[in-house]
Coordinates of C-alpha atoms and ligand atoms in Angstrom, one line a residue:
Chain A
M217 CA -0.1 -0.4 0.1
S218 CA 1.3 3.2 -0.8
I219 CA 2.4 6.1 1.2
Q220 CA -1.5 8.0 0.7
N221 CA -3.2 4.9 2.3
P222 CA -1.5 3.9 4.9
L223 CA -4.6 2.3 6.9
G224 CA -4.9 0.7 3.7
H225 CA -8.5 0.3 3.6
F226 CA -9.7 -0.4 0.4
V227 CA -12.4 2.7 0.7
N228 CA -10.7 5.7 1.5
G229 CA -11.5 9.5 0.7
Q230 CA -9.1 9.2 -2.1
G231 CA -9.6 6.1 -3.6
L232 CA -13.6 7.9 -3.7
W233 CA -12.5 10.8 -5.3
L234 CA -10.9 9.3 -8.1
T235 CA -14.1 6.9 -8.8
A236 CA -16.0 9.8 -9.0
V237 CA -13.1 11.9 -11.4
A238 CA -13.3 8.8 -13.3
L239 CA -17.6 8.4 -13.5
S240 CA -18.1 12.1 -14.2
G241 CA -14.9 11.6 -17.1
V242 CA -17.4 8.7 -18.4
S243 CA -20.6 10.7 -18.4
S244 CA -19.1 14.0 -19.7
I245 CA -17.6 12.0 -23.3
M246 CA -21.6 10.0 -23.5
G247 CA -23.2 14.0 -23.2
A248 CA -20.1 15.1 -25.8
V249 CA -20.7 12.3 -27.9
N250 CA -23.7 13.6 -27.9
F251 CA -23.6 17.2 -28.4
V252 CA -21.2 16.8 -31.3
T253 CA -23.1 14.4 -33.0
T254 CA -26.6 16.5 -33.0
I255 CA -24.8 19.5 -34.4
L256 CA -22.4 16.8 -37.6
R257 CA -25.9 15.6 -38.2
M258 CA -29.1 17.3 -37.4
R259 CA -29.2 20.0 -38.3
A260 CA -31.4 22.0 -40.3
P261 CA -32.7 21.9 -43.7
G262 CA -29.6 24.4 -45.8
M263 CA -28.2 25.6 -42.5
G264 CA -25.0 24.1 -44.0
F265 CA -21.2 24.1 -41.2
F266 CA -20.2 27.9 -42.7
R267 CA -24.6 28.7 -41.8
M268 CA -24.0 27.7 -38.0
P269 CA -25.0 30.3 -35.8
I270 CA -21.5 30.4 -34.3
F271 CA -22.2 29.9 -30.1
C272 CA -22.8 25.5 -32.1
W273 CA -19.4 26.3 -33.6
T274 CA -18.2 26.8 -30.1
A275 CA -20.1 24.7 -29.0
L276 CA -18.7 21.7 -31.5
A277 CA -15.2 22.8 -30.6
A278 CA -15.3 22.9 -26.1
Q279 CA -16.4 19.1 -26.3
S280 CA -14.1 18.3 -29.3
L281 CA -12.0 19.6 -26.7
Q282 CA -14.4 17.2 -24.0
L283 CA -13.2 13.8 -26.1
I284 CA -9.9 14.5 -26.5
G285 CA -9.1 16.1 -22.9
L286 CA -11.0 13.5 -21.3
P287 CA -10.1 9.9 -21.6
A288 CA -6.5 10.8 -21.3
L289 CA -7.5 12.3 -17.3
T290 CA -9.4 9.5 -17.1
G291 CA -6.7 7.2 -18.2
G292 CA -4.0 8.6 -15.4
A293 CA -6.8 8.3 -12.4
V294 CA -7.1 4.1 -12.9
M295 CA -3.6 5.0 -12.6
L296 CA -3.4 6.5 -9.8
L297 CA -7.2 4.3 -8.0
M298 CA -4.2 1.3 -8.9
D299 CA -1.3 2.6 -7.8
L300 CA -3.3 3.7 -3.6
T301 CA -5.7 0.6 -3.6
F302 CA -3.1 -2.3 -5.6
G303 CA 0.3 -1.4 -4.7
T304 CA 1.5 -0.8 -8.6
S305 CA 3.7 1.9 -9.0
F306 CA 2.8 4.1 -11.9
Y307 CA 3.5 7.6 -10.5
E308 CA 5.9 6.1 -7.2
P309 CA 9.6 6.8 -7.9
E310 CA 10.6 3.9 -5.2
G311 CA 8.6 1.2 -7.0
G312 CA 10.7 3.7 -11.0
G313 CA 7.9 5.6 -11.7
D314 CA 7.5 9.1 -12.2
P315 CA 4.7 11.3 -10.7
V316 CA 5.5 14.2 -13.2
L317 CA 3.7 11.8 -15.3
Y318 CA 0.2 12.4 -13.7
Q319 CA 0.5 16.1 -13.8
H320 CA 0.9 15.2 -17.8
F321 CA -2.3 13.4 -18.1
F322 CA -3.8 15.8 -15.5
W323 CA -3.1 18.8 -16.9
F324 CA -3.3 17.3 -20.5
Y325 CA -7.1 17.6 -19.6
S326 CA -7.5 20.7 -17.5
H327 CA -5.6 23.0 -18.9
P328 CA -8.1 22.2 -22.3
A329 CA -10.6 22.1 -19.2
V330 CA -10.4 25.7 -19.7
Y331 CA -11.1 26.6 -23.2
V332 CA -13.4 24.3 -22.7
I333 CA -15.9 26.7 -20.4
I334 CA -14.8 29.8 -22.3
L335 CA -15.2 28.5 -25.9
P336 CA -19.0 28.9 -25.4
V337 CA -19.0 32.1 -23.5
F338 CA -17.0 33.5 -26.7
G339 CA -20.1 31.7 -28.3
I340 CA -22.4 33.9 -26.5
F341 CA -20.5 36.7 -27.0
S342 CA -20.3 36.5 -30.9
E343 CA -24.1 35.8 -30.5
L344 CA -25.0 39.3 -28.3
F345 CA -22.4 41.8 -29.7
P346 CA -24.3 42.1 -33.2
V347 CA -27.8 41.8 -31.9
Y348 CA -27.5 44.7 -29.6
S349 CA -24.9 46.5 -31.9
R350 CA -27.1 46.1 -35.1
K351 CA -24.7 45.3 -37.8
P352 CA -23.4 42.3 -38.3
L353 CA -21.0 40.1 -36.8
F354 CA -17.5 41.0 -37.9
G355 CA -15.3 38.5 -39.5
Y356 CA -17.9 35.2 -39.7
V357 CA -15.2 33.0 -40.8
Y358 CA -12.6 33.7 -39.3
V359 CA -14.5 33.9 -35.9
A360 CA -15.5 30.6 -36.6
V361 CA -12.3 28.8 -37.7
A362 CA -10.5 30.8 -34.7
S363 CA -12.6 28.2 -32.6
F364 CA -10.9 25.4 -33.8
L365 CA -7.5 26.7 -33.7
I366 CA -7.8 27.3 -30.5
V367 CA -8.8 23.2 -30.0
G368 CA -5.7 22.6 -32.0
L369 CA -3.3 24.6 -29.4
G370 CA -5.0 24.4 -26.6
L371 CA -4.1 20.8 -26.3
V372 CA -0.2 21.3 -26.9
V373 CA 0.0 24.1 -24.1
W374 CA -0.4 22.4 -20.7
V375 CA 2.8 21.8 -19.6
H376 CA 3.0 25.5 -19.5
H377 CA 1.0 24.4 -15.6
I378 CA 4.6 22.0 -14.6
F379 CA 7.0 24.6 -16.0
P380 CA 8.6 24.5 -12.5
S381 CA 8.2 20.6 -11.9
G382 CA 11.1 18.3 -13.6
V383 CA 10.2 19.0 -17.0
A384 CA 13.5 19.5 -19.9
Q385 CA 14.1 22.5 -20.8
W386 CA 12.9 22.3 -24.8
M387 CA 9.8 21.4 -23.3
R388 CA 9.2 24.8 -21.3
N389 CA 11.2 27.3 -24.8
F390 CA 8.3 24.6 -26.2
F391 CA 5.3 25.0 -24.1
M392 CA 6.1 28.7 -24.0
F393 CA 6.0 29.1 -27.3
S394 CA 2.6 27.4 -28.3
T395 CA 0.6 29.1 -26.0
M396 CA 1.7 32.4 -26.6
L397 CA 0.6 31.2 -29.8
I398 CA -2.9 31.1 -29.0
A399 CA -3.4 34.4 -28.4
V400 CA -3.8 34.7 -32.3
P401 CA -7.0 32.6 -32.2
T402 CA -8.2 34.8 -29.3
G403 CA -6.6 37.7 -30.7
V404 CA -8.9 37.2 -33.6
K405 CA -12.2 36.9 -32.0
V406 CA -11.3 40.1 -29.2
F407 CA -10.4 41.9 -32.7
A408 CA -14.2 40.7 -34.6
W409 CA -16.1 41.6 -31.3
L410 CA -14.5 44.7 -31.2
G411 CA -14.9 45.8 -35.2
T412 CA -18.9 44.7 -34.2
I413 CA -19.4 46.7 -31.9
W414 CA -17.2 50.1 -33.7
R415 CA -20.0 52.6 -35.2
G416 CA -23.1 50.0 -34.4
K417 CA -25.8 51.3 -33.2
L418 CA -25.4 50.0 -29.2
R419 CA -28.4 49.9 -27.5
L420 CA -26.8 49.3 -22.7
T421 CA -29.2 47.0 -21.8
T422 CA -28.3 44.0 -19.3
P423 CA -27.6 41.3 -21.9
M424 CA -25.0 43.4 -23.0
L425 CA -22.8 45.5 -20.3
F426 CA -22.9 41.7 -18.4
C427 CA -20.9 41.1 -22.2
L428 CA -19.0 43.9 -22.7
G429 CA -17.5 43.6 -18.8
G430 CA -17.0 40.2 -19.2
L431 CA -15.2 41.3 -22.9
F432 CA -12.5 44.0 -20.9
N433 CA -12.2 41.6 -18.0
F434 CA -11.0 38.4 -20.4
V435 CA -8.9 40.6 -22.1
F436 CA -7.5 41.8 -18.7
A437 CA -6.8 37.9 -18.3
G438 CA -5.0 38.1 -21.8
V439 CA -2.6 39.9 -20.6
T440 CA -1.6 38.4 -17.6
G441 CA -2.3 35.5 -19.3
I442 CA 0.7 36.6 -21.7
M443 CA 2.5 36.9 -18.5
L444 CA 1.8 33.3 -16.7
A445 CA 3.2 31.7 -20.6
T446 CA 6.4 33.3 -20.1
V447 CA 9.1 30.9 -18.5
P448 CA 10.9 33.3 -16.3
V449 CA 8.0 35.1 -15.2
D450 CA 5.9 31.4 -13.9
I451 CA 8.9 30.8 -12.5
H452 CA 8.9 33.7 -10.4
V453 CA 4.9 34.0 -9.5
S454 CA 4.3 29.6 -9.7
N455 CA 1.5 29.0 -6.7
T456 CA 1.1 33.4 -6.0
Y457 CA -1.4 34.8 -5.5
F458 CA -1.3 35.9 -9.2
V459 CA -2.4 32.7 -10.8
V460 CA -5.7 32.6 -9.1
G461 CA -6.0 36.1 -9.8
H462 CA -5.7 35.9 -13.8
F463 CA -7.9 32.7 -13.4
H464 CA -10.5 34.2 -11.8
Y465 CA -10.3 36.9 -14.2
V466 CA -11.0 34.3 -17.0
I467 CA -13.7 32.7 -14.9
Y468 CA -15.8 34.7 -13.3
G469 CA -14.7 38.6 -15.1
A470 CA -15.3 36.4 -18.4
A471 CA -16.4 33.3 -18.8
V472 CA -20.2 33.7 -16.2
M473 CA -19.8 37.3 -16.9
G474 CA -20.7 36.3 -20.6
I475 CA -23.5 33.5 -19.1
F476 CA -25.1 35.8 -16.7
A477 CA -25.6 37.5 -20.5
A478 CA -26.6 34.2 -22.2
I479 CA -29.2 34.3 -19.0
Y480 CA -30.8 38.1 -19.6
H481 CA -30.6 37.3 -23.2
W482 CA -32.5 34.2 -23.2
F483 CA -34.7 34.6 -20.5
P484 CA -37.7 35.8 -21.8
K485 CA -37.3 32.9 -25.1
F486 CA -37.0 30.2 -22.1
T487 CA -40.2 31.5 -19.6
G488 CA -42.4 33.6 -21.7
R489 CA -41.7 37.2 -19.9
M490 CA -39.2 40.4 -19.6
P491 CA -36.2 40.3 -17.1
Y492 CA -36.6 43.3 -14.9
E493 CA -33.9 45.8 -16.5
G494 CA -33.0 47.9 -13.5
L495 CA -32.1 45.3 -11.2
G496 CA -30.8 44.0 -13.6
K497 CA -28.2 46.3 -14.8
V498 CA -28.4 47.0 -10.3
H499 CA -27.3 43.5 -10.7
F500 CA -24.4 43.9 -13.4
L501 CA -22.9 47.3 -12.4
L502 CA -22.3 45.2 -7.9
T503 CA -20.6 41.9 -10.8
F504 CA -18.4 43.8 -12.7
V505 CA -18.0 46.5 -9.5
G506 CA -17.1 43.3 -7.7
A507 CA -15.3 41.2 -9.2
N508 CA -12.5 43.3 -10.0
L509 CA -12.2 45.1 -6.7
N510 CA -11.9 40.9 -6.1
F511 CA -9.4 39.2 -7.7
L512 CA -7.5 43.0 -8.9
P513 CA -5.6 43.4 -5.6
M514 CA -4.8 39.1 -5.5
H515 CA -1.9 40.0 -8.7
P516 CA -0.5 42.4 -6.8
L517 CA -0.1 40.0 -3.9
G518 CA 1.0 37.5 -6.3
L519 CA 4.1 40.2 -7.1
M520 CA 5.3 40.2 -3.4
G521 CA 4.7 36.8 -2.9
M522 CA 1.8 35.5 -1.1
P523 CA 1.6 31.8 -1.5
R524 CA -1.9 30.5 -2.5
R525 CA -4.2 27.8 -1.2
V526 CA -2.8 29.4 2.8
S527 CA -5.4 29.9 5.4
S528 CA -3.5 32.9 6.9
Y529 CA -1.1 35.4 5.6
D530 CA 1.5 38.1 6.7
P531 CA 0.5 41.6 7.6
E532 CA 2.5 42.6 5.1
F533 CA -0.3 41.8 2.4
A534 CA -3.4 43.2 4.7
F535 CA -4.2 45.6 2.3
W536 CA -4.8 44.2 -0.9
N537 CA -5.9 41.1 0.8
V538 CA -9.2 43.8 2.8
L539 CA -9.9 45.3 -1.0
A540 CA -10.2 41.9 -2.0
S541 CA -12.1 41.0 1.1
L542 CA -14.8 43.2 0.4
G543 CA -14.7 42.4 -3.8
A544 CA -16.0 39.5 -2.3
F545 CA -18.5 40.8 -0.4
L546 CA -20.3 43.1 -3.8
L547 CA -19.5 39.6 -5.6
G548 CA -21.4 38.1 -2.8
V549 CA -24.7 41.0 -2.4
S550 CA -24.9 40.7 -6.8
I551 CA -26.6 37.7 -6.3
I552 CA -29.5 39.4 -4.5
P553 CA -30.3 41.1 -6.9
Y554 CA -30.0 38.7 -9.7
L555 CA -32.2 35.9 -8.1
L556 CA -34.9 38.4 -7.4
N557 CA -35.3 39.6 -11.0
M558 CA -35.6 35.5 -12.1
L559 CA -37.8 34.6 -9.3
S560 CA -39.7 38.0 -9.7
S561 CA -40.1 38.5 -13.7
W562 CA -40.3 34.8 -14.0
V563 CA -44.1 35.0 -11.6
R564 CA -45.4 38.4 -12.8
G565 CA -42.5 39.9 -15.3
E566 CA -44.1 41.3 -18.2
K567 CA -45.0 39.0 -20.7
A568 CA -42.7 38.7 -23.9
P569 CA -43.0 38.9 -26.8
A570 CA -41.7 35.9 -29.8
N571 CA -38.8 39.0 -30.4
P572 CA -37.8 40.9 -27.7
W573 CA -34.5 41.9 -28.8
N574 CA -35.1 42.4 -32.7
A575 CA -32.9 39.1 -33.4
I576 CA -31.8 37.3 -35.9
G577 CA -31.5 33.2 -35.0
L578 CA -34.6 30.6 -35.6
E579 CA -35.3 30.8 -31.9
W580 CA -36.5 33.8 -32.6
L581 CA -38.6 32.8 -35.0
L582 CA -40.8 31.1 -32.3
P583 CA -43.0 32.3 -29.4
S584 CA -41.9 32.7 -26.0
P585 CA -41.9 30.2 -24.8
P586 CA -41.3 27.6 -27.8
A587 CA -43.9 24.9 -28.1
E588 CA -41.7 21.1 -26.7
D589 CA -41.9 20.3 -30.4
N590 CA -40.0 24.2 -31.2
F591 CA -40.9 23.7 -34.9
G592 CA -43.2 20.6 -35.9
E593 CA -43.6 19.5 -38.9
N594 CA -42.9 23.1 -40.6
V595 CA -39.2 23.3 -40.0
P596 CA -38.1 26.4 -41.7
T597 CA -35.4 26.3 -44.6
V598 CA -32.3 28.6 -43.7
I599 CA -31.1 30.2 -46.6
A600 CA -28.0 32.7 -45.2
R601 CA -26.0 33.6 -42.5
P602 CA -26.5 34.7 -39.2
Y603 CA -26.7 37.8 -38.2
G604 CA -27.7 39.6 -41.0
Y605 CA -28.3 42.9 -39.4
G606 CA -28.5 45.3 -40.8
T607 CA -29.3 43.4 -44.8
G608 CA -32.6 43.2 -44.8
L609 CA -32.5 39.8 -46.4
P610 CA -33.9 37.2 -44.5
L611 CA -32.1 34.3 -42.6
V612 CA -35.5 31.3 -44.2
E613 CA -37.1 30.6 -47.5
N614 CA -40.9 32.3 -46.8
Q615 CA -39.2 34.1 -43.2
Q616 CA -43.1 36.1 -43.7
S617 CA -44.8 33.5 -43.3
Y618 CA -43.0 32.1 -39.9
E619 CA -43.5 36.3 -38.4
Q620 CA -47.2 36.1 -39.5
A621 CA -48.0 33.0 -37.7
L622 CA -45.9 34.7 -34.4
Q623 CA -48.4 37.9 -34.8
E624 CA -51.8 35.9 -35.1
A625 CA -51.0 33.3 -33.0
Chain B
M259 CA -16.3 11.1 -40.2
T260 CA -19.5 12.9 -41.6
L261 CA -17.9 16.9 -42.2
S262 CA -19.5 16.6 -45.3
N263 CA -22.2 16.1 -45.7
P264 CA -24.9 17.6 -46.3
P265 CA -27.4 17.0 -42.8
S266 CA -30.4 15.6 -43.3
Q267 CA -33.8 17.6 -45.5
E268 CA -35.6 14.7 -44.3
H269 CA -36.7 15.6 -40.8
G270 CA -35.8 14.3 -37.5
H271 CA -35.9 10.8 -37.8
Q272 CA -33.0 9.1 -38.8
S273 CA -30.9 7.1 -36.8
H274 CA -27.3 8.6 -36.4
N275 CA -25.8 5.5 -33.9
L276 CA -23.9 5.4 -35.6
T277 CA -22.2 8.5 -36.1
G278 CA -22.0 8.5 -32.3
F279 CA -20.7 5.5 -32.4
I280 CA -17.4 6.4 -34.2
I281 CA -17.4 9.4 -31.9
F282 CA -17.4 7.4 -29.2
L283 CA -14.3 5.1 -31.0
C284 CA -12.1 8.3 -31.9
S285 CA -12.6 9.9 -28.1
E286 CA -11.8 5.9 -27.0
S287 CA -8.3 5.8 -28.4
V288 CA -7.3 8.4 -26.7
I289 CA -7.0 6.6 -23.4
F290 CA -5.4 4.3 -25.1
L291 CA -2.7 6.8 -26.0
A292 CA -2.5 7.7 -22.5
F293 CA -1.7 4.7 -21.8
F294 CA 0.6 4.0 -24.4
S295 CA 3.1 7.1 -24.1
G296 CA 3.2 7.1 -19.7
Y297 CA 4.4 2.9 -20.9
A298 CA 6.7 4.8 -23.2
L299 CA 7.5 7.8 -21.5
L300 CA 8.6 5.5 -18.4
K301 CA 10.3 2.7 -20.7
T302 CA 12.5 5.2 -21.8
S303 CA 13.9 7.2 -18.2
A304 CA 14.0 3.3 -16.1
L305 CA 17.0 2.9 -15.0
N306 CA 15.8 -0.7 -14.4
W307 CA 13.2 -1.2 -16.4
L308 CA 12.6 -5.7 -15.9
P309 CA 12.3 -6.5 -12.6
A310 CA 14.8 -8.8 -10.7
G311 CA 14.8 -12.3 -12.5
V312 CA 13.2 -11.5 -15.3
E313 CA 15.1 -11.7 -19.0
G314 CA 12.1 -9.9 -21.1
L315 CA 9.1 -11.5 -22.8
E316 CA 8.8 -14.5 -24.8
V317 CA 7.4 -13.6 -28.5
H318 CA 6.1 -16.2 -30.1
A319 CA 2.6 -17.5 -28.4
P320 CA 1.8 -14.0 -28.4
L321 CA 2.8 -14.7 -32.0
I322 CA 0.1 -16.8 -33.1
N323 CA -2.6 -15.5 -30.9
T324 CA -1.5 -11.3 -33.3
I325 CA -2.6 -13.7 -36.5
V326 CA -5.3 -15.0 -35.0
L327 CA -7.1 -11.9 -33.8
V328 CA -5.7 -9.6 -36.6
S329 CA -7.4 -12.5 -39.1
S330 CA -10.8 -11.9 -37.8
S331 CA -10.5 -8.4 -38.8
G332 CA -11.4 -10.6 -42.8
T333 CA -13.6 -12.7 -41.2
I334 CA -15.1 -9.8 -39.2
Y335 CA -15.1 -8.5 -42.9
L336 CA -16.8 -11.0 -44.4
A337 CA -19.4 -12.1 -42.4
E338 CA -20.8 -8.5 -42.9
R339 CA -20.8 -8.7 -46.9
F340 CA -22.5 -12.1 -46.4
K341 CA -24.7 -10.1 -44.4
A342 CA -25.0 -7.6 -47.2
K343 CA -25.5 -10.3 -50.0
E344 CA -28.5 -11.3 -47.4
N345 CA -26.4 -14.5 -47.1
M346 CA -27.7 -15.0 -43.1
A347 CA -26.5 -18.8 -42.6
L348 CA -22.7 -18.3 -44.1
F349 CA -22.9 -14.6 -42.1
R350 CA -23.5 -16.2 -39.1
G351 CA -21.3 -18.8 -39.6
F352 CA -18.4 -16.3 -39.4
W353 CA -19.6 -13.7 -37.6
L354 CA -19.8 -17.2 -35.1
L355 CA -16.0 -17.2 -35.9
S356 CA -14.8 -14.2 -35.4
M357 CA -16.4 -14.6 -32.2
A358 CA -14.2 -18.5 -31.7
M359 CA -11.0 -16.9 -32.5
G360 CA -11.3 -13.2 -30.1
A361 CA -12.1 -15.9 -27.3
Y362 CA -9.0 -18.2 -28.5
F363 CA -6.3 -14.7 -28.3
L364 CA -8.2 -14.4 -24.2
Y365 CA -7.7 -18.0 -24.0
G366 CA -4.3 -17.8 -24.7
Q367 CA -3.1 -14.3 -22.8
Y368 CA -4.9 -16.6 -20.2
V369 CA -1.9 -19.2 -20.6
E370 CA 0.9 -17.0 -21.4
W371 CA -0.3 -14.8 -18.0
S372 CA -0.5 -17.8 -15.5
G373 CA 3.3 -18.8 -17.0
L374 CA 4.8 -15.2 -16.6
Q375 CA 7.5 -14.5 -13.6
F376 CA 5.5 -11.5 -12.7
G377 CA 3.0 -9.7 -11.6
F378 CA 1.4 -6.2 -11.5
T379 CA 2.7 -4.6 -8.8
S380 CA 6.7 -5.9 -10.6
G381 CA 7.6 -2.6 -10.9
T382 CA 6.8 -0.3 -14.2
F383 CA 7.4 -3.0 -16.4
G384 CA 5.0 -5.3 -14.6
G385 CA 2.3 -2.1 -14.6
T386 CA 2.1 -1.1 -17.4
F387 CA 2.6 -4.7 -19.2
Y388 CA -0.7 -6.0 -17.3
L389 CA -2.5 -2.7 -17.5
L390 CA -2.2 -2.2 -20.9
T391 CA -2.7 -6.1 -21.6
G392 CA -5.7 -6.2 -19.2
F393 CA -7.6 -2.9 -20.2
H394 CA -7.2 -4.4 -24.3
G395 CA -8.3 -7.5 -22.9
L396 CA -11.5 -5.4 -22.2
H397 CA -11.8 -4.9 -24.9
V398 CA -11.8 -7.9 -26.3
A399 CA -14.3 -9.3 -24.1
T400 CA -16.5 -6.3 -24.8
G401 CA -16.0 -7.0 -28.8
I402 CA -17.0 -11.0 -27.9
G403 CA -20.8 -9.5 -25.9
L404 CA -21.2 -7.0 -28.6
M405 CA -21.1 -9.5 -31.3
G406 CA -22.4 -12.6 -29.8
L407 CA -25.2 -10.1 -28.8
M408 CA -25.8 -9.2 -33.0
L409 CA -26.3 -12.9 -33.1
V410 CA -28.5 -13.4 -31.1
K411 CA -31.1 -10.1 -32.4
S412 CA -30.2 -11.7 -36.0
F413 CA -32.7 -15.0 -34.9
I414 CA -35.3 -12.0 -33.9
P415 CA -37.8 -11.6 -37.0
G416 CA -37.2 -8.8 -38.8
N417 CA -34.5 -7.5 -37.0
Y418 CA -32.2 -6.9 -39.8
V419 CA -34.5 -5.9 -42.8
G420 CA -32.4 -2.5 -44.2
G421 CA -31.4 0.1 -41.0
E422 CA -29.3 -2.4 -38.9
Q423 CA -26.6 -0.5 -37.8
G424 CA -25.3 -2.7 -34.7
V425 CA -23.5 -5.2 -37.1
E426 CA -21.2 -2.3 -38.1
A427 CA -20.5 -0.6 -35.0
T428 CA -19.6 -4.1 -34.0
S429 CA -17.2 -4.8 -36.6
L430 CA -15.9 -1.3 -36.5
F431 CA -15.1 -1.9 -32.6
W432 CA -13.4 -5.1 -33.4
H433 CA -11.1 -3.5 -35.9
F434 CA -10.5 -1.1 -33.4
V435 CA -9.5 -3.5 -31.3
D436 CA -7.5 -5.2 -33.6
V437 CA -5.3 -2.3 -34.5
I438 CA -4.3 -0.8 -31.0
W439 CA -3.6 -4.9 -30.5
I440 CA -1.3 -3.9 -33.4
I441 CA 0.5 -1.0 -32.3
L442 CA 0.6 -2.4 -28.6
F443 CA 2.4 -5.7 -29.4
L444 CA 4.5 -4.1 -31.1
L445 CA 5.0 -1.6 -27.8
I446 CA 5.1 -4.5 -25.2
Y447 CA 7.4 -7.5 -27.2
V448 CA 9.1 -6.1 -30.5
W449 CA 10.4 -3.0 -29.1
Q450 CA 12.2 -4.8 -26.1
Ligands
LIG85 CU1 -3.4 26.3 -19.6

């Protein structure tokens, strides 16, 4: 039995945790198989790949990452489980094993996992910026293809998480380079969103505010990401609050805010009720200020050398920590207007029309909420690319008949 | 895969199980890839790869095993051809033969395992050897099970009248298991 399982009980914390990792890996693979098959095989008539909404592109990209990354993590977890229960030595140096091998398995999935989270949010940004800027998405094809460049590159950057571990110098050089390269397709997307907003007729609704705030935070996270990709900087700030700050800007600042944008945007479609704008804007303001106040101080803390995963800190770190705690408190409070908004508008909000935001897309040709089988037998044929804002061109064949049916209903 | 296929024009009533299964196999292959690369990494960085008293692996019997397993890819292909020609007797015959060849492979694996001087916990060599051959053997057993299921289904009247994707999926799975074995054989037995 290994050191980590000193009592030798077959059922123990590590074993249960690893079984859970393996099980949820298998279930996520099944989910990914479902999504990818659906997108490849069950699109609406006429909807070629380059007529898909970007959200479908990014979902396809994210789920492809799941399909490639998760098996490696699951395999690595099975090997660790065997080390702990059967006494093999895959990762145990005493038996010739290599603990860094486990780190490789872990990060081969867990770097792409961040893209699994953020790619669909890129899809949300790409859906929403055109709606609230009244302009077609700038560079649709590039945004679509960039998703898969991110998949390809995202699979060969994982070693940046273990630069300080025992990895060869050539690996550090290679993975520093590949990590920096990923800024290119990501930058293409950011550029496309800015190009979409540029000179658009902006409507600063709650979803749009969340998108703009999320984009701002994402760019900031991108800058610190480039810093972390640089080997000397990374080794200096590894395991400090700098990493925590960077990660939270991505996950809360960009991903969670993008998901809030999506919730406000599609809420009328889901529920048939309009969310309250006033409460939504209060929610946005608290979230944006709270997130930045919470996560920005982590960067100076990291540069000063405060380690992560500690329960207490030296007095010299007090100033920034108090600020961060204040931000965390604001973030907690920000959930109150959100929940209030969701609950009250679902119960007694204004009835939502079929297309409250004047958006272009198949879902907006249906009543709010849509019938269970969506279009039933009357499935429209797509004849154009999405996001034809300001062009006046229809998205589907006989679009007027669908719009008329909505008005009569 | 089907990237170039146009989306289905009929709405919703088509079965896409086979597409899903192929995607699943692609994903499944990464688990083997992970084990293979783990094997290669541990082997190349090991000071004493073989446990004390072990000279290496005997290649002769596993080679015969390999030939049987790889040939079963051919017999299952023939079975599929006969099914396409609606010759169910020959389909079942070759299908059963492929199952038998798979079973022979598993038996051979069992015989080899029982004669070995090292166990699962004999260092990284023993660990990876049993992990790889065992995990692959599990797939062979699954394949035989799936083939048995399809064989039983073939006796239910009306089951195989068009649109039956189970046979196709099972035979794909079997080819997959064979290809994995070839890589495994090269890695473990040839590269010593
Ligand atoms: Cu990473």
